[in-house]
Coordinates of C-alpha atoms in Angstrom, one line a residue:
M1 CA 0.0 0.0 0.0
Q2 CA 2.9 2.4 0.6
G3 CA 4.1 1.9 -3.0
E4 CA 6.2 4.7 -4.2
H5 CA 6.0 6.5 -0.8
T6 CA 7.6 3.5 1.0
F7 CA 10.7 5.3 2.2
T8 CA 8.7 8.2 3.7
A9 CA 6.3 5.9 5.4
M10 CA 9.0 3.6 6.7
A11 CA 10.7 6.6 8.4
G12 CA 7.6 7.0 10.6
F13 CA 7.1 3.3 10.9
L14 CA 10.6 2.7 12.3
L15 CA 10.1 5.4 15.0
T16 CA 7.2 3.6 16.7
A17 CA 8.0 -0.1 15.7
V18 CA 11.8 0.0 16.5
V19 CA 13.0 3.2 18.3
L20 CA 10.2 3.3 20.9
P21 CA 10.5 -0.4 21.8
V22 CA 14.3 -0.1 22.3
L23 CA 13.7 2.9 24.6
G24 CA 11.0 0.9 26.4
V25 CA 13.4 -2.0 27.1
I26 CA 16.0 0.4 28.4
V27 CA 13.6 2.3 30.7
V28 CA 12.1 -0.9 32.1
A29 CA 15.6 -2.2 32.8
R30 CA 16.5 1.1 34.4
F31 CA 13.6 0.7 36.9
D32 CA 14.1 -3.1 37.3
G33 CA 10.6 -3.9 36.1
L34 CA 7.4 -2.4 34.6
D35 CA 5.7 -2.4 38.0
K36 CA 8.3 -0.1 39.5
L37 CA 8.3 2.1 36.4
S38 CA 4.5 2.5 36.5
G39 CA 4.7 2.9 40.3
K40 CA 5.8 6.5 39.6
A41 CA 2.1 7.2 38.8
G42 CA 0.9 5.5 42.0
K43 CA 0.7 2.0 43.5
R44 CA -2.9 1.4 42.4
F45 CA -2.2 2.5 38.9
A46 CA 1.0 0.5 38.8
F47 CA -0.8 -2.7 39.8
I48 CA -3.8 -2.3 37.4
F49 CA -1.7 -1.0 34.4
T50 CA 1.0 -3.7 34.8
V51 CA -1.5 -6.6 35.1
L52 CA -3.5 -5.4 32.1
I53 CA -0.4 -5.0 30.0
Y54 CA 0.9 -8.5 30.8
L55 CA -2.6 -10.1 30.3
S56 CA -3.4 -8.3 27.1
I57 CA -0.1 -8.8 25.3
G58 CA 0.2 -12.3 26.6
P59 CA -2.6 -14.8 27.2
G60 CA -5.2 -12.3 26.0
L61 CA -3.7 -11.8 22.5
G62 CA 0.0 -12.3 21.8
I63 CA 0.5 -15.9 23.0
P64 CA -2.5 -17.6 21.3
R65 CA -1.9 -15.5 18.2
A66 CA 1.6 -16.8 18.0
A67 CA 0.2 -20.2 17.1
S68 CA -2.7 -19.2 15.0
V69 CA -0.8 -16.9 12.6
P70 CA 1.8 -19.4 11.3
F71 CA -0.9 -22.0 11.0
E72 CA -3.2 -19.8 8.9
M73 CA -0.4 -18.3 6.8
A74 CA 1.9 -21.2 6.3
V75 CA 0.1 -24.5 6.9
S76 CA -3.7 -24.1 6.3
P77 CA -3.3 -22.9 2.6
Y78 CA -1.5 -26.1 1.7
L79 CA -3.8 -28.6 3.3
P80 CA -6.1 -30.7 1.1
N81 CA -9.6 -29.1 0.4
D82 CA -11.3 -31.9 2.4
A83 CA -9.0 -31.7 5.4
N84 CA -10.4 -31.0 8.8
R85 CA -8.7 -27.6 9.5
T86 CA -9.9 -27.5 13.1
L87 CA -8.3 -30.8 13.9
W88 CA -5.1 -29.8 12.1
M89 CA -5.0 -26.5 13.9
V90 CA -5.4 -28.3 17.3
L91 CA -2.5 -30.6 16.4
Y92 CA -0.3 -27.8 15.2
S93 CA -1.0 -25.7 18.2
A94 CA -0.3 -28.6 20.6
L95 CA 3.0 -29.2 19.0
F96 CA 3.8 -25.5 18.9
F97 CA 3.1 -25.0 22.6
L98 CA 4.9 -28.2 23.6
V99 CA 8.0 -26.8 22.0
A100 CA 7.4 -23.4 23.7
L101 CA 7.0 -25.2 27.0
W102 CA 10.2 -27.1 26.6
L103 CA 12.1 -23.8 25.9
C104 CA 10.5 -22.0 28.8
L105 CA 11.0 -24.7 31.4
N106 CA 14.7 -23.7 31.6
P107 CA 14.8 -19.9 31.4
G108 CA 18.6 -19.9 32.0
K109 CA 19.1 -21.5 28.6
L110 CA 16.9 -19.1 26.6
V111 CA 19.9 -17.2 25.4
Q112 CA 21.6 -20.3 24.0
R113 CA 18.4 -21.7 22.5
I114 CA 16.9 -18.5 21.1
G115 CA 19.9 -16.3 20.7
R116 CA 22.2 -18.9 19.2
V117 CA 19.7 -21.1 17.3
L118 CA 16.2 -19.9 16.7
A119 CA 16.8 -16.2 16.0
P120 CA 19.9 -16.7 13.8
S121 CA 17.9 -19.4 11.9
L122 CA 15.1 -17.0 11.3
L123 CA 17.4 -14.2 10.1
I124 CA 19.2 -16.6 7.7
L125 CA 15.9 -17.6 6.2
L126 CA 14.8 -14.0 5.8
V127 CA 18.1 -13.0 4.2
L128 CA 17.9 -16.0 1.9
L129 CA 14.4 -14.9 0.8
F130 CA 15.4 -11.3 0.3
I131 CA 18.5 -12.1 -1.8
S132 CA 16.5 -14.5 -3.9
F133 CA 13.8 -11.9 -4.5
V134 CA 16.4 -9.2 -5.4
T135 CA 18.0 -11.6 -8.0
K136 CA 14.8 -13.3 -9.3
G137 CA 11.7 -11.4 -8.2
N138 CA 9.4 -9.3 -10.4
V139 CA 9.5 -5.6 -9.8
N140 CA 6.8 -3.1 -10.5
V141 CA 6.3 -0.2 -8.1
A142 CA 2.7 1.1 -8.0
P143 CA 1.4 4.5 -6.7
A144 CA 0.6 4.7 -3.0
L145 CA -2.9 3.9 -1.8
D146 CA -5.3 5.4 0.7
S147 CA -3.7 7.5 3.5
Y148 CA -0.2 6.7 2.2
Q149 CA -0.9 9.1 -0.7
S150 CA -1.2 12.3 1.3
S151 CA 0.3 11.5 4.7
A152 CA 2.7 8.6 4.3
F153 CA 4.9 9.5 7.3
L154 CA 2.0 9.8 9.8
K155 CA 0.3 6.6 8.4
G156 CA 3.6 4.7 8.8
F157 CA 4.0 6.2 12.3
T158 CA 0.5 4.9 13.3
E159 CA 1.0 1.4 11.8
G160 CA 4.4 1.1 13.6
Y161 CA 2.6 1.6 16.9
N162 CA -0.1 -0.9 15.9
T163 CA 2.6 -3.6 15.8
M164 CA 2.3 -3.5 19.6
N165 CA 6.1 -3.8 19.7
T166 CA 6.3 -0.9 22.2
I167 CA 3.9 -2.6 24.6
A168 CA 5.7 -5.9 24.2
A169 CA 9.0 -4.2 25.0
L170 CA 7.7 -3.2 28.4
N171 CA 7.4 -6.9 29.1
F172 CA 10.7 -7.9 27.6
G173 CA 12.8 -5.3 29.5
L174 CA 12.5 -7.5 32.7
V175 CA 13.6 -10.6 30.8
I176 CA 16.7 -8.8 29.5
S177 CA 17.6 -7.5 32.9
T178 CA 17.1 -10.9 34.5
T179 CA 19.2 -12.6 31.8
L180 CA 22.1 -10.1 32.4
V181 CA 22.0 -10.9 36.1
S182 CA 22.5 -14.6 35.2
F183 CA 25.6 -13.6 33.3
G184 CA 27.1 -12.2 36.5
L185 CA 26.2 -8.5 35.9
N186 CA 25.0 -7.7 39.4
E187 CA 25.9 -4.0 39.3
R188 CA 22.9 -2.0 38.2
K189 CA 25.0 0.4 36.2
D190 CA 26.5 -2.5 34.2
R191 CA 23.1 -4.0 33.5
I192 CA 21.8 -0.7 32.2
T193 CA 24.9 -0.2 30.0
H194 CA 24.6 -3.7 28.5
T195 CA 20.8 -3.3 28.0
V196 CA 21.5 -0.2 26.0
Y197 CA 24.0 -2.1 23.8
A198 CA 21.7 -5.1 23.4
G199 CA 18.7 -2.8 22.6
I200 CA 20.6 -0.8 19.9
F201 CA 22.0 -4.0 18.4
A202 CA 18.6 -5.9 18.4
G203 CA 16.8 -2.7 17.2
S204 CA 19.2 -2.3 14.3
I205 CA 18.6 -5.9 13.2
L206 CA 14.8 -5.4 13.6
A207 CA 15.0 -2.3 11.4
I208 CA 16.9 -4.1 8.7
V209 CA 14.3 -6.9 8.7
Y210 CA 11.5 -4.4 8.4
M211 CA 13.2 -2.6 5.5
M212 CA 13.9 -5.9 3.7
L213 CA 10.2 -6.9 4.0
S214 CA 9.0 -3.4 3.0
Y215 CA 11.4 -3.3 0.0
M216 CA 9.9 -6.6 -1.3
G217 CA 6.4 -5.2 -0.7
M218 CA 7.2 -2.0 -2.5
C219 CA 8.7 -3.8 -5.5
S220 CA 5.6 -6.2 -5.6
S221 CA 3.0 -3.4 -5.2
G222 CA 2.4 -3.4 -9.0
V223 CA 2.7 -7.1 -9.4
Y224 CA 0.0 -8.4 -7.0
A225 CA -3.3 -6.9 -6.0
V226 CA -3.6 -5.7 -2.4
Q227 CA -3.8 -8.7 -0.2
E228 CA -5.7 -9.3 3.1
N229 CA -2.5 -8.5 5.0
G230 CA 1.2 -8.4 4.6
A231 CA 1.6 -12.1 5.4
W232 CA -0.4 -13.0 2.3
T233 CA 1.8 -10.7 0.2
L234 CA 4.8 -12.4 1.5
R235 CA 3.2 -15.8 0.6
C236 CA 2.8 -14.6 -2.9
I237 CA 6.4 -13.5 -3.1
V238 CA 7.7 -16.8 -1.8
Q239 CA 5.4 -18.7 -4.3
Q240 CA 6.8 -16.6 -7.1
V241 CA 10.5 -17.0 -6.2
F242 CA 10.6 -20.6 -5.0
G243 CA 7.4 -22.2 -6.4
D244 CA 5.5 -24.8 -4.4
G245 CA 8.6 -25.7 -2.5
G246 CA 8.6 -22.3 -0.9
A247 CA 5.8 -23.4 1.4
I248 CA 8.5 -25.1 3.6
L249 CA 10.5 -21.9 3.8
L250 CA 7.5 -19.8 4.6
A251 CA 6.3 -22.2 7.3
A252 CA 9.8 -22.1 8.9
I253 CA 9.9 -18.3 8.8
F254 CA 6.5 -17.8 10.4
T255 CA 6.9 -20.5 13.0
L256 CA 10.3 -19.3 14.1
A257 CA 9.2 -15.7 14.2
C258 CA 6.1 -16.5 16.3
L259 CA 7.8 -19.1 18.5
T260 CA 10.6 -16.7 19.7
T261 CA 8.0 -14.0 20.4
C262 CA 5.8 -16.6 22.3
V263 CA 8.6 -17.9 24.4
G264 CA 9.7 -14.3 25.4
L265 CA 6.1 -13.5 26.3
I266 CA 5.6 -16.6 28.4
N267 CA 8.9 -16.2 30.2
S268 CA 8.4 -12.5 31.1
I269 CA 4.7 -13.0 32.1
S270 CA 5.5 -16.0 34.3
Q271 CA 8.3 -14.1 36.1
F272 CA 6.0 -11.1 36.8
F273 CA 3.1 -13.2 38.1
S274 CA 5.3 -15.5 40.2
I275 CA 6.8 -12.5 42.0
L276 CA 3.3 -10.9 42.3
F277 CA 1.9 -14.1 43.8
K278 CA 4.7 -14.4 46.3
N279 CA 4.2 -10.8 47.4
F280 CA 0.5 -11.3 47.9
V281 CA 1.0 -14.4 50.0
E282 CA 3.8 -12.9 52.2
I283 CA 1.7 -9.8 52.8
Y284 CA -1.2 -12.1 53.8
L285 CA 1.0 -14.2 56.1
E286 CA 2.5 -11.1 57.8
S287 CA -0.9 -9.6 58.3
M288 CA -2.3 -12.8 59.8
E289 CA 0.6 -13.4 62.2
H290 CA -1.2 -11.8 65.1
R291 CA -4.7 -12.9 64.2
I292 CA -4.7 -16.7 64.0
K293 CA -3.4 -19.5 66.1
E294 CA 0.2 -20.3 66.0
N295 CA -0.2 -23.8 64.6
T296 CA -2.6 -22.6 61.9
L297 CA 0.0 -20.0 60.8
M298 CA 2.8 -22.6 60.8
T299 CA 0.7 -24.8 58.6
K300 CA 0.1 -22.0 56.1
Q301 CA 3.7 -21.0 56.1
N302 CA 4.8 -24.7 55.6
I303 CA 2.5 -25.1 52.6
F304 CA 3.6 -21.9 51.0
Y305 CA 7.3 -22.0 51.5
H306 CA 7.9 -25.8 51.1
H307 CA 5.3 -26.7 48.5
I308 CA 4.6 -23.6 46.4
V309 CA 7.7 -21.3 46.6
P310 CA 10.1 -24.0 45.1
Y311 CA 8.1 -23.7 41.9
L312 CA 8.2 -19.9 41.8
G313 CA 11.9 -19.3 41.9
E314 CA 14.4 -18.5 44.7
M315 CA 13.7 -15.9 47.3
K316 CA 15.7 -12.6 46.9
F317 CA 18.3 -11.6 49.4
W318 CA 21.5 -9.6 49.7
T319 CA 25.0 -11.0 50.4
K320 CA 27.1 -9.3 53.0
E321 CA 29.0 -7.5 50.3
E322 CA 25.8 -6.2 48.7
Y323 CA 24.5 -4.9 52.0
L324 CA 27.7 -3.1 52.9
T325 CA 27.7 -1.5 49.5
F326 CA 24.1 -0.4 50.0
S327 CA 24.6 0.8 53.6
R328 CA 27.3 3.3 52.5
A329 CA 24.6 5.2 50.7
M330 CA 22.5 5.3 53.9
M331 CA 25.2 7.0 56.0
N332 CA 24.0 10.5 55.1
K333 CA 20.7 9.8 57.0
E334 CA 21.5 8.2 60.3
E335 CA 18.0 7.1 61.2
S336 CA 17.8 5.1 58.0
Y337 CA 21.3 3.8 58.4
H338 CA 20.7 2.4 61.9
A339 CA 17.3 1.1 60.9
F340 CA 18.8 -1.0 58.1
E341 CA 21.7 -2.0 60.3
I342 CA 19.3 -3.5 62.9
L343 CA 17.2 -5.2 60.1
Y344 CA 20.1 -6.8 58.4
W345 CA 22.4 -7.8 61.3
C346 CA 19.5 -8.9 63.6
G347 CA 17.0 -10.2 61.2
I348 CA 14.0 -8.8 63.0
R349 CA 10.7 -7.9 61.4
L350 CA 9.9 -4.4 60.3
G351 CA 7.1 -4.0 62.8
E352 CA 9.5 -5.1 65.6
L353 CA 12.0 -2.6 64.5
L354 CA 9.6 0.3 64.5
A355 CA 8.4 -0.6 68.0
L356 CA 11.9 -0.5 69.5
T357 CA 12.6 1.8 72.5
A358 CA 15.8 2.8 74.2
E359 CA 15.0 0.6 77.2
D360 CA 14.9 -2.5 74.9
F361 CA 18.7 -2.2 74.6
D362 CA 21.0 -3.5 77.4
F363 CA 24.5 -2.2 76.4
E364 CA 26.2 -3.9 79.3
K365 CA 24.9 -7.3 78.4
K366 CA 25.0 -6.5 74.7
T367 CA 21.4 -7.6 74.2
L368 CA 18.3 -6.4 72.4
R369 CA 14.8 -7.3 73.7
I370 CA 12.0 -8.0 71.2
N371 CA 8.6 -8.0 72.9
K372 CA 6.3 -5.8 70.8
S373 CA 5.4 -4.9 67.3
Y374 CA 4.3 -1.6 65.7
Q375 CA 1.6 -1.1 63.1
Q376 CA -0.6 1.7 61.9
I377 CA -4.4 1.1 62.0
K378 CA -6.7 3.7 60.6
G379 CA -4.0 6.3 60.7
K380 CA -3.2 5.6 64.4
D381 CA 0.0 4.2 65.9
V382 CA -0.7 0.9 67.6
I383 CA 1.8 -1.2 69.6
T384 CA 0.9 -4.8 70.0
T385 CA 2.4 -7.7 72.0
P386 CA 3.4 -10.7 69.9
K387 CA 1.2 -13.6 70.6
T388 CA 3.7 -16.3 69.8
R389 CA 6.3 -17.5 72.3
K390 CA 9.1 -17.4 69.7
S391 CA 8.4 -13.7 68.8
N392 CA 9.3 -12.7 72.4
R393 CA 13.0 -13.1 72.5
V394 CA 16.3 -11.5 73.5
L395 CA 19.1 -11.2 70.9
T396 CA 22.8 -10.9 71.6
L397 CA 24.2 -8.0 69.6
P398 CA 27.6 -8.0 67.8
D399 CA 30.0 -5.5 69.3
F400 CA 30.0 -3.1 66.3
L401 CA 26.2 -2.9 66.5
V402 CA 26.4 -2.2 70.3
D403 CA 28.7 0.7 69.6
E404 CA 26.6 2.1 66.8
M405 CA 23.3 1.9 68.6
Q406 CA 24.8 3.3 71.9
D407 CA 26.1 6.2 69.9
Y408 CA 22.8 6.7 68.1
I409 CA 20.6 6.6 71.2
S410 CA 22.9 8.9 73.1
R411 CA 22.2 11.7 70.5
L412 CA 18.4 11.3 70.3
P413 CA 16.4 14.4 71.3
W414 CA 16.5 15.1 75.0
Y415 CA 12.8 15.1 75.4
L416 CA 12.3 11.5 74.3
K417 CA 11.5 9.0 77.1
V418 CA 13.0 5.6 77.5
D419 CA 9.8 4.0 76.4
D420 CA 9.3 6.2 73.3
R421 CA 10.0 4.7 69.9
I422 CA 13.5 5.5 68.6
F423 CA 12.7 4.9 64.9
T424 CA 9.9 7.2 63.8
I425 CA 10.4 6.6 60.1
T426 CA 7.4 5.1 58.3
K427 CA 7.3 1.8 56.5
S428 CA 6.8 3.7 53.2
G429 CA 9.8 5.9 54.2
L430 CA 12.0 2.9 54.5
H431 CA 10.9 1.6 51.1
H432 CA 11.8 4.9 49.6
E433 CA 15.1 4.9 51.3
M434 CA 15.8 1.4 49.9
D435 CA 14.9 2.7 46.4
R436 CA 17.3 5.6 46.9
G437 CA 20.2 3.3 48.1
C438 CA 19.7 0.8 45.3
R439 CA 19.6 3.6 42.8
E440 CA 22.8 5.2 44.0
T441 CA 24.8 2.0 44.5
G442 CA 23.5 -0.2 41.7
V443 CA 22.7 -3.0 44.2
K444 CA 19.8 -5.1 43.1
R445 CA 16.4 -4.0 44.6
I446 CA 14.9 -6.3 47.2
R447 CA 12.0 -5.7 49.6
V448 CA 12.6 -4.4 53.1
H449 CA 11.3 -7.8 54.4
D450 CA 13.9 -9.5 52.3
L451 CA 16.6 -8.2 54.7
R452 CA 15.2 -10.8 57.2
H453 CA 15.7 -13.5 54.5
S454 CA 19.2 -12.1 53.9
H455 CA 20.1 -12.5 57.7
V456 CA 18.8 -16.0 57.7
S457 CA 20.8 -16.8 54.5
M458 CA 23.9 -15.4 56.1
L459 CA 23.5 -17.5 59.2
I460 CA 22.9 -20.7 57.2
E461 CA 26.1 -19.9 55.3
M462 CA 27.9 -19.6 58.6
G463 CA 26.8 -23.1 59.5
F464 CA 24.2 -22.6 62.2
S465 CA 21.4 -25.0 62.6
A466 CA 17.7 -24.5 62.0
V467 CA 17.1 -24.3 65.7
D468 CA 19.8 -21.7 66.3
I469 CA 18.4 -19.5 63.5
A470 CA 14.7 -20.0 64.6
N471 CA 15.6 -18.9 68.1
R472 CA 17.3 -15.8 66.9
V473 CA 14.7 -14.6 64.3
G474 CA 11.6 -15.8 66.2
H475 CA 10.5 -18.3 63.6
E476 CA 8.9 -21.7 64.3
S477 CA 11.0 -24.5 62.9
V478 CA 9.0 -26.9 60.8
K479 CA 11.6 -29.6 60.9
V480 CA 13.0 -29.2 64.4
T481 CA 10.8 -29.1 67.5
Y482 CA 11.3 -27.0 70.6
R483 CA 12.5 -29.8 72.8
Y484 CA 16.0 -29.6 71.1
A485 CA 16.4 -25.9 71.7
H486 CA 17.8 -26.4 75.3
M487 CA 20.8 -28.2 73.8
F488 CA 22.1 -24.9 72.3
P489 CA 22.1 -22.4 75.2
N490 CA 25.1 -20.4 74.0
K491 CA 24.5 -20.3 70.3
D492 CA 23.1 -16.8 70.2
L493 CA 26.3 -15.4 71.7
M494 CA 28.3 -17.3 69.1
I495 CA 26.1 -15.8 66.3
A496 CA 26.7 -12.3 67.6
K497 CA 30.5 -13.0 67.7
K498 CA 30.5 -14.4 64.2
L499 CA 28.5 -11.4 62.9
N500 CA 31.1 -9.1 64.5
I501 CA 34.0 -11.0 62.9
S502 CA 32.1 -11.0 59.5
R503 CA 31.8 -7.2 59.7
N504 CA 35.1 -6.1 61.2
G505 CA 37.4 -9.1 60.8
E506 CA 39.1 -11.1 63.5
K507 CA 40.2 -8.0 65.4
D508 CA 38.0 -5.0 66.0
E509 CA 39.3 -2.0 64.0
Q510 CA 40.8 0.8 66.1
K511 CA 38.0 3.2 66.8
E512 CA 38.7 6.9 66.3
P513 CA 37.4 9.2 69.1
G514 CA 34.2 11.1 68.5
S515 CA 31.1 10.1 66.6
K516 CA 31.1 9.5 62.8
W517 CA 27.8 11.5 62.8
E518 CA 29.4 14.6 64.3
T519 CA 29.9 17.5 61.8

């Protein structure tokens, strides 16, 4: 339809079908996910917008279309007239999605399977078709039709957006970022840099493919009548250049093109909804902690963490090195810094942190008492007493944390009482601080609650048993009962010492006089 105005129309088309998608991939990678990007417009908007995008571009349209298009374009026209097309489509779709399932079951191998096999094969077939057309194809360029006569650029611009490439790019940005992490690019700055490189490289190839297809369409505009869509035009070109044998080439091109898109969509959507589901369940478990019986909560936690989570991917956490990198960005705001120090090195819950008072610390015995939790109900501060026996506990603090907290509490406002909360920052404030620290340091973004997971992971790496860890973090152990706890009376002291060594080395560093917060 573009005919003699093809080059003008393609200039507009490439802006929305190539340039915008590349920018979309880069921006999503910059924010570590579409949900965080759309969160700039508000949490409710982020949730609704992100879910609708993933559902519409995936199971609502893109994924089923990926099987129907190659069947209708490359298989159905070559079936016998008396063939049962519904049955053939069911069989083709079943085979198509079985292959897609096999590719998606191991996301870590997507780069090898798609990047090194499927995508190159598709490009080779397209280049073969293009070269064959240039050397043997009939050429007759016709005048432009419809809107392409008067406003070719704007019409191309609109049609480029209608490819839905830009919307799909919002999904694929997360896949690219995750893949780069699997290659060992943990620094956020490195991931963004490599995403830009990958986006420009892939966008250039995509532009070349579009230009090859458009050139063949332009040269054939006076040879064939306008077809139902571009796929039928391509079928006519293949028939002209290769004869009946071209059906195999066409089937391979359509199947590979749609299969790679389908696999990318399934992988990105599954990652998003697995994370979303885990967040929902963990919020539910946290909210129910003080509302249902201990045994009931334990049963729910056991089902979720041992029978569901293994199928959703690993829990996020920070290594010691990642946390120390992050904490340096927090040192310009001492309340945030000390709050994160307690969360990471003690593994307590966020509600337990926000309920802490000065009298909960015993600096002579180097202990911290956990016996209450903070939450906000209908805009009011509410302090509750944990109902479970394990939540009421006394932790031994590592030496460096004793020094830090003693220094912090000594400089709190004089009018605060010993039973006043020492951390007045809100939960949303801590989330914003974590966003800031991750943005400044490039450390991967985890949730505030994942600091508790990070503490547990660190203790497991140090070799402590499930009972030791359960006693420290106030968790019920599913595998080990309480009757074994009395066999480890000094383990909490050992944990504190090992944490101190992990942070400062075998010997405490020489402390300089004065506070590091003094200006």
